[in-house]
Amino acid sequence: MVTLNHLSVEDPDNSSSLLPEAAEAATPTPVSHRQRLVTRTDSREFFLSRSENLAFSLVLLIGCYSAILIPAYFSLDRVATLSNDYQHTKDLVLLNRSASLLSGPCQPRWCLNHLKPLSCSAGLQDIPVFVQQDRPASWDLAPPLGLQGSEEHLALALASLPEPGLPPSLRREGSCRRCMVVGSGGVLHGSHLGAHIDQYDIIIRLNNAPVPGFERDAGSRTTIRLIYPEGAPHSANEYKKTTMVALVVFKSLDLDWLTSVITKQPLSFWSKMWFWRKVVDDIPLRPENFRILHPEIIHKTGQVLKKYALKQGNMVPTLGANAVVMALQLCDQVSLAGFGYDMQHPEARLHYYETIRMDAMKAQVVHDVSAEKLFLRDLVAAGAVTDLTGAL
C-alpha cells in the first residue's frame, strides 16, 4: 500500500497555486458563502451555455416593449378612424348593390316608368332643366320659385353664356344615361363608394361639398355642381374634374354674381355687401361650362313637398331635393348616395366632410327635411331611384 502524506498544489518554480479550486476547498468556507458561490456559478452557466434561451428572452423583451410603445405613435383619432373604416367595410350590402346596378345594362326610361304609381308623378315630369334664351317663360313668381323682377339681371347673365341650354352630352336622343346624385350626408363617410360613383354617366354634387381628400367615399368626378354664390367652393382644386356649374337663383344679385364670374368683371364693393357670406370672385371654368337652373325645378319640387309637409308654410326645398328632381329629367336611371338625415341620433355626423353633428340641423327653419325624407322614401319604394347608402 502506498500512502500520500502531502499533496502539493503549488508550482515549484514560483510557488503559485496550480489548482485554485482545490486550494479553496481545503480551506473551510462558511455555508452562506458557499450558497452565493453556487448561485452565481449556476446563473452564469444558464445564460451563457444556453444561447437559444438567451435569444428567446431578447425577442420576448423586444416584443413587450413594442406592444407598449408602438400604439403611442398613433393618435386616438387615427385609431378611431381605422376602427370605423373596418366597421363600414364589413357592410358589403351597399357595395354589392352598387356593383349589381353598374354591371347590368342601362334601362331606358326606367325612372319615368316607375314614377307612374306615385300620385305626384305628373308634377315630376317634363320640367325644363336650364334657362334658355330661345324659350321665354312667364316669370310670375319671385326667386327662387321664379324670376319675376329679375328680368334685366337675367338678360345680362344669359348674354354672357354662349350655350345656355342643355349641352349635347346631356341630351336624351339615342343614349341611355345613369345619374348619381351625391348628397353631403354623414352616412357617406366610410362608405368606400368612390370608385362606384365615378362610373356613372352624370354625377351631380351640391354647393361646396369637397372632392379632393374624400375620393374614397365620394368619388372624384363632377358633371354638374349645383351652387348659389355663398355656397360655391373657394378652392380651385374643387373644379378640376368639373364639367359644369349650374347657378340656383335665390335673388337678383345672384345673377349679377354669375355675370361677374363669367366675364371676369368684379362686382362692386356695395354689391358684395348684400351677400350673407363671402363669395368667390373667380371660378376656373370656361363660359360654356356655366348654366342657370330653371326655377321651375324648384317650384315643382316645392309643390310636391307640400303633400308631405307635416306643417304648412313656405319652405324652400334643399339643393339635394332639387338635384334629385333635376336628375329625373336628365337620366334614365337615378341613384343616390349620402342622403338621409337621422334626427333620432343627434350625435351622428351631419356631413361626410366635417365633424358637425346631426343636432345642428334642428336650428334651421328654412327647409322641411322630414317632408323631403318622406318624398325620397316614396321614390325609393317605387323603384324610381336607388338609395345606395341606405339612410332613407
Short mmCIF file of C-alpha atoms in Angstrom, two decimals, residues 2-366:
data_model
loop_
_atom_site.label_atom_id
_atom_site.label_comp_id
_atom_site.label_asym_id
_atom_site.label_seq_id
_atom_site.Cartn_x
_atom_site.Cartn_y
_atom_site.Cartn_z
CA VAL A 2 1.23 3.49 -0.89
CA THR A 3 0.29 6.39 1.36
CA LEU A 4 0.48 10.08 0.32
CA ASN A 5 1.19 12.19 3.32
CA HIS A 6 1.26 15.51 1.45
CA LEU A 7 -0.13 16.70 -1.95
CA SER A 8 1.37 19.89 -3.19
CA VAL A 9 -0.73 22.22 -5.31
CA GLU A 10 1.99 24.77 -5.84
CA ASP A 11 4.21 25.38 -8.85
CA PRO A 12 7.74 24.52 -7.83
CA ASP A 13 9.07 27.43 -9.89
CA ASN A 14 7.09 30.32 -8.44
CA SER A 15 5.14 28.72 -5.60
CA SER A 16 1.81 29.73 -7.23
CA SER A 17 -1.28 27.61 -6.90
CA LEU A 18 -1.91 25.16 -9.74
CA LEU A 19 -5.41 24.15 -8.60
CA PRO A 20 -7.25 27.13 -7.18
CA GLU A 21 -10.41 25.15 -6.66
CA ALA A 22 -8.59 22.50 -4.68
CA ALA A 23 -6.89 25.14 -2.63
CA GLU A 24 -10.15 26.83 -1.80
CA ALA A 25 -11.79 23.54 -0.99
CA ALA A 26 -9.07 22.79 1.52
CA THR A 27 -9.96 25.92 3.41
CA PRO A 28 -13.21 25.76 5.38
CA THR A 29 -15.85 28.06 3.88
CA PRO A 30 -19.00 29.32 5.66
CA VAL A 31 -22.23 27.80 4.40
CA SER A 32 -23.74 31.15 3.33
CA HIS A 33 -20.72 31.96 1.24
CA ARG A 34 -20.87 28.60 -0.49
CA GLN A 35 -24.54 29.17 -1.36
CA ARG A 36 -23.80 32.52 -3.01
CA LEU A 37 -20.97 30.97 -4.94
CA VAL A 38 -23.13 28.14 -6.23
CA THR A 39 -25.91 30.55 -7.17
CA ARG A 40 -23.55 32.77 -9.13
CA THR A 41 -21.98 29.83 -10.93
CA ASP A 42 -25.37 28.30 -11.90
CA SER A 43 -26.71 31.62 -13.15
CA ARG A 44 -23.68 32.16 -15.34
CA GLU A 45 -23.95 28.70 -16.83
CA PHE A 46 -27.69 29.19 -17.58
CA PHE A 47 -27.27 32.36 -19.68
CA LEU A 48 -24.03 31.65 -21.40
CA SER A 49 -24.29 27.98 -22.19
CA ARG A 50 -27.88 28.01 -23.40
CA SER A 51 -27.75 30.56 -26.22
CA GLU A 52 -31.18 29.72 -27.56
CA ASN A 53 -32.74 30.72 -24.23
CA LEU A 54 -30.90 33.99 -24.32
CA ALA A 55 -32.16 34.71 -27.88
CA PHE A 56 -35.71 33.86 -26.88
CA SER A 57 -35.52 36.22 -23.93
CA LEU A 58 -34.32 39.05 -26.12
CA VAL A 59 -37.14 38.51 -28.63
CA LEU A 60 -39.71 38.41 -25.84
CA LEU A 61 -38.33 41.60 -24.34
CA ILE A 62 -38.42 43.45 -27.66
CA GLY A 63 -41.96 42.24 -28.30
CA CYS A 64 -43.19 43.50 -24.93
CA TYR A 65 -41.65 46.94 -25.49
CA SER A 66 -43.17 47.14 -28.97
CA ALA A 67 -46.64 46.28 -27.70
CA ILE A 68 -46.37 49.09 -25.17
CA LEU A 69 -44.64 51.80 -27.19
CA ILE A 70 -45.91 51.47 -30.81
CA PRO A 71 -49.56 52.49 -30.09
CA ALA A 72 -48.23 55.74 -28.65
CA TYR A 73 -47.23 56.81 -32.17
CA PHE A 74 -50.85 56.69 -33.38
CA SER A 75 -53.28 59.40 -32.39
CA LEU A 76 -56.60 58.44 -30.87
CA ASP A 77 -58.39 59.93 -33.86
CA ARG A 78 -56.38 57.75 -36.24
CA VAL A 79 -57.16 54.63 -34.23
CA ALA A 80 -60.84 55.54 -34.15
CA THR A 81 -60.84 56.16 -37.89
CA LEU A 82 -59.29 52.76 -38.58
CA SER A 83 -61.91 51.14 -36.37
CA ASN A 84 -64.77 52.98 -38.06
CA ASP A 85 -63.47 52.16 -41.53
CA TYR A 86 -63.27 48.49 -40.66
CA GLN A 87 -66.83 48.51 -39.40
CA HIS A 88 -68.09 50.20 -42.56
CA THR A 89 -66.25 47.87 -44.89
CA LYS A 90 -67.94 44.93 -43.19
CA ASP A 91 -71.24 46.14 -44.59
CA LEU A 92 -70.81 44.76 -48.10
CA VAL A 93 -74.50 45.08 -48.91
CA LEU A 94 -74.12 48.65 -50.14
CA LEU A 95 -71.13 47.87 -52.32
CA ASN A 96 -72.78 44.79 -53.76
CA ARG A 97 -75.93 46.75 -54.55
CA SER A 98 -73.95 49.39 -56.40
CA ALA A 99 -71.86 46.81 -58.25
CA SER A 100 -75.03 45.00 -59.31
CA LEU A 101 -76.54 48.19 -60.75
CA LEU A 102 -73.40 49.05 -62.69
CA SER A 103 -72.84 45.56 -64.04
CA GLY A 104 -76.22 45.40 -65.78
CA PRO A 105 -77.21 47.34 -68.91
CA CYS A 106 -78.75 50.79 -68.59
CA GLN A 107 -82.58 50.61 -68.70
CA PRO A 108 -84.12 53.40 -70.87
CA ARG A 109 -86.89 55.44 -69.19
CA TRP A 110 -86.59 53.40 -66.02
CA CYS A 111 -87.31 56.38 -63.72
CA LEU A 112 -90.31 57.66 -65.65
CA ASN A 113 -91.87 54.21 -65.85
CA HIS A 114 -91.52 53.67 -62.10
CA LEU A 115 -92.85 57.12 -61.24
CA LYS A 116 -96.31 56.30 -62.57
CA PRO A 117 -97.71 54.66 -59.40
CA LEU A 118 -96.98 57.80 -57.36
CA SER A 119 -99.71 60.41 -57.02
CA CYS A 120 -97.14 63.17 -57.53
CA SER A 121 -95.72 61.67 -60.72
CA ALA A 122 -97.35 64.21 -63.06
CA GLY A 123 -95.57 67.08 -61.33
CA LEU A 124 -92.16 65.45 -61.69
CA GLN A 125 -92.02 65.04 -65.45
CA ASP A 126 -91.14 67.27 -68.41
CA ILE A 127 -89.66 70.09 -66.35
CA PRO A 128 -87.13 72.34 -68.12
CA VAL A 129 -83.71 71.98 -66.53
CA PHE A 130 -81.76 75.08 -67.56
CA VAL A 131 -82.90 78.58 -68.55
CA GLN A 132 -82.61 79.18 -72.30
CA GLN A 133 -82.83 82.36 -74.35
CA ASP A 134 -84.87 80.78 -77.11
CA ARG A 135 -87.55 79.55 -74.71
CA PRO A 136 -89.04 82.58 -72.98
CA ALA A 137 -91.23 81.92 -69.96
CA SER A 138 -93.57 83.99 -67.85
CA TRP A 139 -91.75 84.66 -64.57
CA ASP A 140 -94.80 85.20 -62.38
CA LEU A 141 -93.00 84.25 -59.16
CA ALA A 142 -90.07 85.86 -57.41
CA PRO A 143 -86.83 83.92 -56.85
CA PRO A 144 -86.20 81.14 -56.08
CA LEU A 145 -89.55 79.86 -57.45
CA GLY A 146 -89.42 82.17 -60.46
CA LEU A 147 -87.52 85.15 -61.84
CA GLN A 148 -90.09 87.91 -61.54
CA GLY A 149 -88.36 91.24 -61.00
CA SER A 150 -85.02 89.89 -62.18
CA GLU A 151 -85.55 90.05 -65.91
CA GLU A 152 -82.80 92.61 -66.59
CA HIS A 153 -80.28 90.73 -64.45
CA LEU A 154 -81.22 87.53 -66.27
CA ALA A 155 -80.76 89.10 -69.69
CA LEU A 156 -77.22 90.20 -68.81
CA ALA A 157 -76.35 86.76 -67.45
CA LEU A 158 -77.73 84.94 -70.50
CA ALA A 159 -75.82 87.29 -72.80
CA SER A 160 -72.58 86.11 -71.18
CA LEU A 161 -73.46 82.42 -71.67
CA PRO A 162 -72.51 81.03 -75.11
CA GLU A 163 -74.55 77.85 -74.53
CA PRO A 164 -77.34 78.44 -72.02
CA GLY A 165 -79.35 75.30 -72.80
CA LEU A 166 -78.66 71.60 -72.47
CA PRO A 167 -75.21 70.65 -73.79
CA PRO A 168 -75.10 67.82 -76.35
CA SER A 169 -73.71 65.39 -73.75
CA LEU A 170 -76.87 65.70 -71.64
CA ARG A 171 -79.49 65.40 -74.37
CA ARG A 172 -81.57 62.25 -74.32
CA GLU A 173 -81.57 61.40 -78.00
CA GLY A 174 -80.17 57.97 -78.71
CA SER A 175 -78.50 57.27 -75.38
CA CYS A 176 -79.31 55.76 -72.00
CA ARG A 177 -77.72 57.51 -69.02
CA ARG A 178 -77.27 56.77 -65.37
CA CYS A 179 -77.28 59.63 -62.84
CA MET A 180 -75.66 59.72 -59.42
CA VAL A 181 -76.73 62.46 -57.02
CA VAL A 182 -74.11 62.77 -54.29
CA GLY A 183 -75.58 64.21 -51.11
CA SER A 184 -73.49 65.70 -48.31
CA GLY A 185 -74.84 63.44 -45.55
CA GLY A 186 -72.56 61.90 -42.96
CA VAL A 187 -73.79 58.44 -43.98
CA LEU A 188 -71.43 58.69 -46.95
CA HIS A 189 -68.42 58.76 -44.61
CA GLY A 190 -66.65 55.40 -44.67
CA SER A 191 -68.86 54.01 -47.45
CA HIS A 192 -65.95 53.29 -49.86
CA LEU A 193 -68.33 54.06 -52.77
CA GLY A 194 -66.00 56.48 -54.57
CA ALA A 195 -64.89 54.09 -57.32
CA HIS A 196 -68.53 53.14 -57.96
CA ILE A 197 -69.70 56.77 -58.09
CA ASP A 198 -67.10 57.65 -60.72
CA GLN A 199 -68.58 55.08 -63.11
CA TYR A 200 -71.90 56.92 -63.55
CA ASP A 201 -72.57 58.98 -66.67
CA ILE A 202 -73.74 62.09 -64.82
CA ILE A 203 -72.54 62.91 -61.29
CA ILE A 204 -74.32 65.77 -59.52
CA ARG A 205 -72.88 67.48 -56.44
CA LEU A 206 -74.12 70.25 -54.17
CA ASN A 207 -72.57 73.58 -53.22
CA ASN A 208 -69.13 73.34 -51.59
CA ALA A 209 -69.19 69.61 -50.75
CA PRO A 210 -65.48 68.79 -51.22
CA VAL A 211 -63.99 66.17 -53.52
CA PRO A 212 -60.17 66.29 -53.04
CA GLY A 213 -59.30 64.23 -50.00
CA PHE A 214 -62.64 62.37 -49.99
CA GLU A 215 -62.35 60.42 -53.24
CA ARG A 216 -62.51 57.04 -51.49
CA ASP A 217 -66.06 57.70 -50.26
CA ALA A 218 -67.41 60.43 -52.56
CA GLY A 219 -65.66 59.83 -55.90
CA SER A 220 -63.54 62.26 -57.90
CA ARG A 221 -65.63 63.37 -60.91
CA THR A 222 -68.33 66.03 -61.12
CA THR A 223 -70.62 66.54 -64.10
CA ILE A 224 -72.89 69.22 -62.59
CA ARG A 225 -72.34 71.15 -59.39
CA LEU A 226 -75.45 72.98 -58.18
CA ILE A 227 -74.49 76.14 -56.29
CA TYR A 228 -75.64 79.51 -55.10
CA PRO A 229 -72.97 82.23 -54.68
CA GLU A 230 -72.47 81.88 -50.93
CA GLY A 231 -72.13 78.10 -51.27
CA ALA A 232 -69.66 77.99 -54.17
CA PRO A 233 -66.29 76.36 -53.36
CA HIS A 234 -63.41 78.80 -52.98
CA SER A 235 -60.65 76.33 -53.80
CA ALA A 236 -59.74 76.00 -57.48
CA ASN A 237 -59.00 72.30 -56.87
CA GLU A 238 -62.72 71.60 -56.46
CA TYR A 239 -63.33 72.49 -60.13
CA LYS A 240 -60.53 70.41 -61.70
CA LYS A 241 -62.74 67.48 -62.73
CA THR A 242 -65.97 69.50 -63.09
CA THR A 243 -67.84 69.68 -66.36
CA MET A 244 -70.48 72.24 -65.44
CA VAL A 245 -71.59 74.65 -62.70
CA ALA A 246 -75.32 75.44 -62.50
CA LEU A 247 -76.47 78.51 -60.56
CA VAL A 248 -79.52 78.26 -58.32
CA VAL A 249 -81.01 81.78 -58.19
CA PHE A 250 -82.30 82.97 -54.81
CA LYS A 251 -82.06 86.73 -55.51
CA SER A 252 -81.34 89.07 -58.40
CA LEU A 253 -77.84 89.70 -57.14
CA ASP A 254 -77.01 86.02 -57.72
CA LEU A 255 -77.39 86.60 -61.45
CA ASP A 256 -75.07 89.60 -61.25
CA TRP A 257 -72.52 87.42 -59.47
CA LEU A 258 -72.72 84.82 -62.24
CA THR A 259 -72.18 87.51 -64.89
CA SER A 260 -69.17 88.77 -62.94
CA VAL A 261 -67.63 85.28 -62.66
CA ILE A 262 -68.09 84.56 -66.39
CA THR A 263 -66.92 87.94 -67.72
CA LYS A 264 -64.17 88.36 -65.10
CA GLN A 265 -65.55 91.80 -64.25
CA PRO A 266 -65.57 92.14 -60.43
CA LEU A 267 -68.66 93.13 -58.54
CA SER A 268 -68.73 96.45 -56.75
CA PHE A 269 -67.97 96.60 -53.05
CA TRP A 270 -71.56 97.67 -52.39
CA SER A 271 -72.96 94.64 -54.23
CA LYS A 272 -70.77 92.25 -52.24
CA MET A 273 -72.14 93.70 -49.01
CA TRP A 274 -75.54 92.14 -49.74
CA PHE A 275 -74.28 88.58 -49.67
CA TRP A 276 -74.67 86.94 -46.26
CA ARG A 277 -71.29 85.25 -46.71
CA LYS A 278 -68.08 86.00 -48.61
CA VAL A 279 -68.38 84.83 -52.21
CA VAL A 280 -65.71 83.58 -54.59
CA ASP A 281 -64.57 86.03 -57.29
CA ASP A 282 -63.25 83.52 -59.81
CA ILE A 283 -64.16 80.01 -60.92
CA PRO A 284 -61.59 78.40 -63.27
CA LEU A 285 -64.07 77.21 -65.92
CA ARG A 286 -64.84 78.43 -69.43
CA PRO A 287 -68.04 80.45 -70.07
CA GLU A 288 -69.65 77.48 -71.86
CA ASN A 289 -69.37 75.47 -68.63
CA PHE A 290 -71.91 77.61 -66.74
CA ARG A 291 -75.71 77.27 -66.63
CA ILE A 292 -78.69 78.69 -64.76
CA LEU A 293 -81.00 76.16 -63.16
CA HIS A 294 -84.55 76.69 -64.31
CA PRO A 295 -86.64 77.93 -61.34
CA GLU A 296 -89.42 75.59 -62.44
CA ILE A 297 -87.35 72.76 -60.91
CA ILE A 298 -87.54 74.45 -57.51
CA HIS A 299 -91.19 75.40 -57.99
CA LYS A 300 -92.33 71.89 -58.93
CA THR A 301 -90.22 70.30 -56.20
CA GLY A 302 -91.76 72.62 -53.62
CA GLN A 303 -95.28 71.78 -54.82
CA VAL A 304 -94.62 68.06 -54.44
CA LEU A 305 -93.13 68.51 -50.98
CA LYS A 306 -96.23 70.31 -49.75
CA LYS A 307 -98.09 66.99 -49.98
CA TYR A 308 -95.62 65.52 -47.49
CA ALA A 309 -95.30 68.52 -45.18
CA LEU A 310 -96.29 67.98 -41.56
CA LYS A 311 -96.72 71.71 -41.11
CA GLN A 312 -97.84 74.34 -43.59
CA GLY A 313 -95.53 77.15 -44.60
CA ASN A 314 -93.32 78.44 -47.37
CA MET A 315 -90.44 76.03 -47.09
CA VAL A 316 -87.73 76.15 -49.75
CA PRO A 317 -86.55 72.72 -51.00
CA THR A 318 -82.94 71.84 -50.26
CA LEU A 319 -80.48 71.69 -53.11
CA GLY A 320 -80.46 67.93 -52.61
CA ALA A 321 -84.18 67.58 -53.32
CA ASN A 322 -83.88 69.89 -56.33
CA ALA A 323 -80.95 67.86 -57.62
CA VAL A 324 -82.97 64.63 -57.45
CA VAL A 325 -85.84 66.16 -59.44
CA MET A 326 -83.35 67.56 -61.95
CA ALA A 327 -81.79 64.11 -62.31
CA LEU A 328 -85.20 62.62 -63.09
CA GLN A 329 -85.36 64.92 -66.12
CA LEU A 330 -81.83 64.16 -67.36
CA CYS A 331 -81.33 60.45 -66.76
CA ASP A 332 -82.97 57.10 -67.35
CA GLN A 333 -81.74 55.64 -64.05
CA VAL A 334 -81.01 57.62 -60.89
CA SER A 335 -79.04 56.56 -57.82
CA LEU A 336 -78.50 58.48 -54.58
CA ALA A 337 -75.60 58.40 -52.12
CA GLY A 338 -75.24 60.46 -48.94
CA PHE A 339 -78.94 61.22 -48.49
CA GLY A 340 -80.97 60.97 -45.29
CA TYR A 341 -80.84 62.94 -42.05
CA ASP A 342 -81.10 60.69 -39.00
CA MET A 343 -82.68 63.06 -36.47
CA GLN A 344 -83.10 60.19 -33.99
CA HIS A 345 -79.32 60.14 -33.46
CA PRO A 346 -78.22 63.74 -32.77
CA GLU A 347 -74.61 62.64 -32.22
CA ALA A 348 -74.25 61.25 -35.76
CA ARG A 349 -72.29 63.10 -38.46
CA LEU A 350 -74.28 65.73 -40.35
CA HIS A 351 -71.86 65.87 -43.32
CA TYR A 352 -69.31 63.40 -44.64
CA TYR A 353 -66.54 66.00 -44.74
CA GLU A 354 -66.76 67.58 -41.27
CA THR A 355 -67.50 66.68 -37.66
CA ILE A 356 -70.63 68.80 -37.15
CA ARG A 357 -73.29 66.62 -35.53
CA MET A 358 -76.87 65.96 -36.56
CA ASP A 359 -78.42 68.07 -33.81
CA ALA A 360 -77.18 71.19 -35.64
CA MET A 361 -79.95 70.56 -38.19
CA LYS A 362 -82.63 71.35 -35.59
CA ALA A 363 -81.64 75.02 -35.62
CA GLN A 364 -82.61 75.60 -39.26
CA VAL A 365 -86.16 76.66 -40.19
CA VAL A 366 -85.83 77.14 -43.97
#
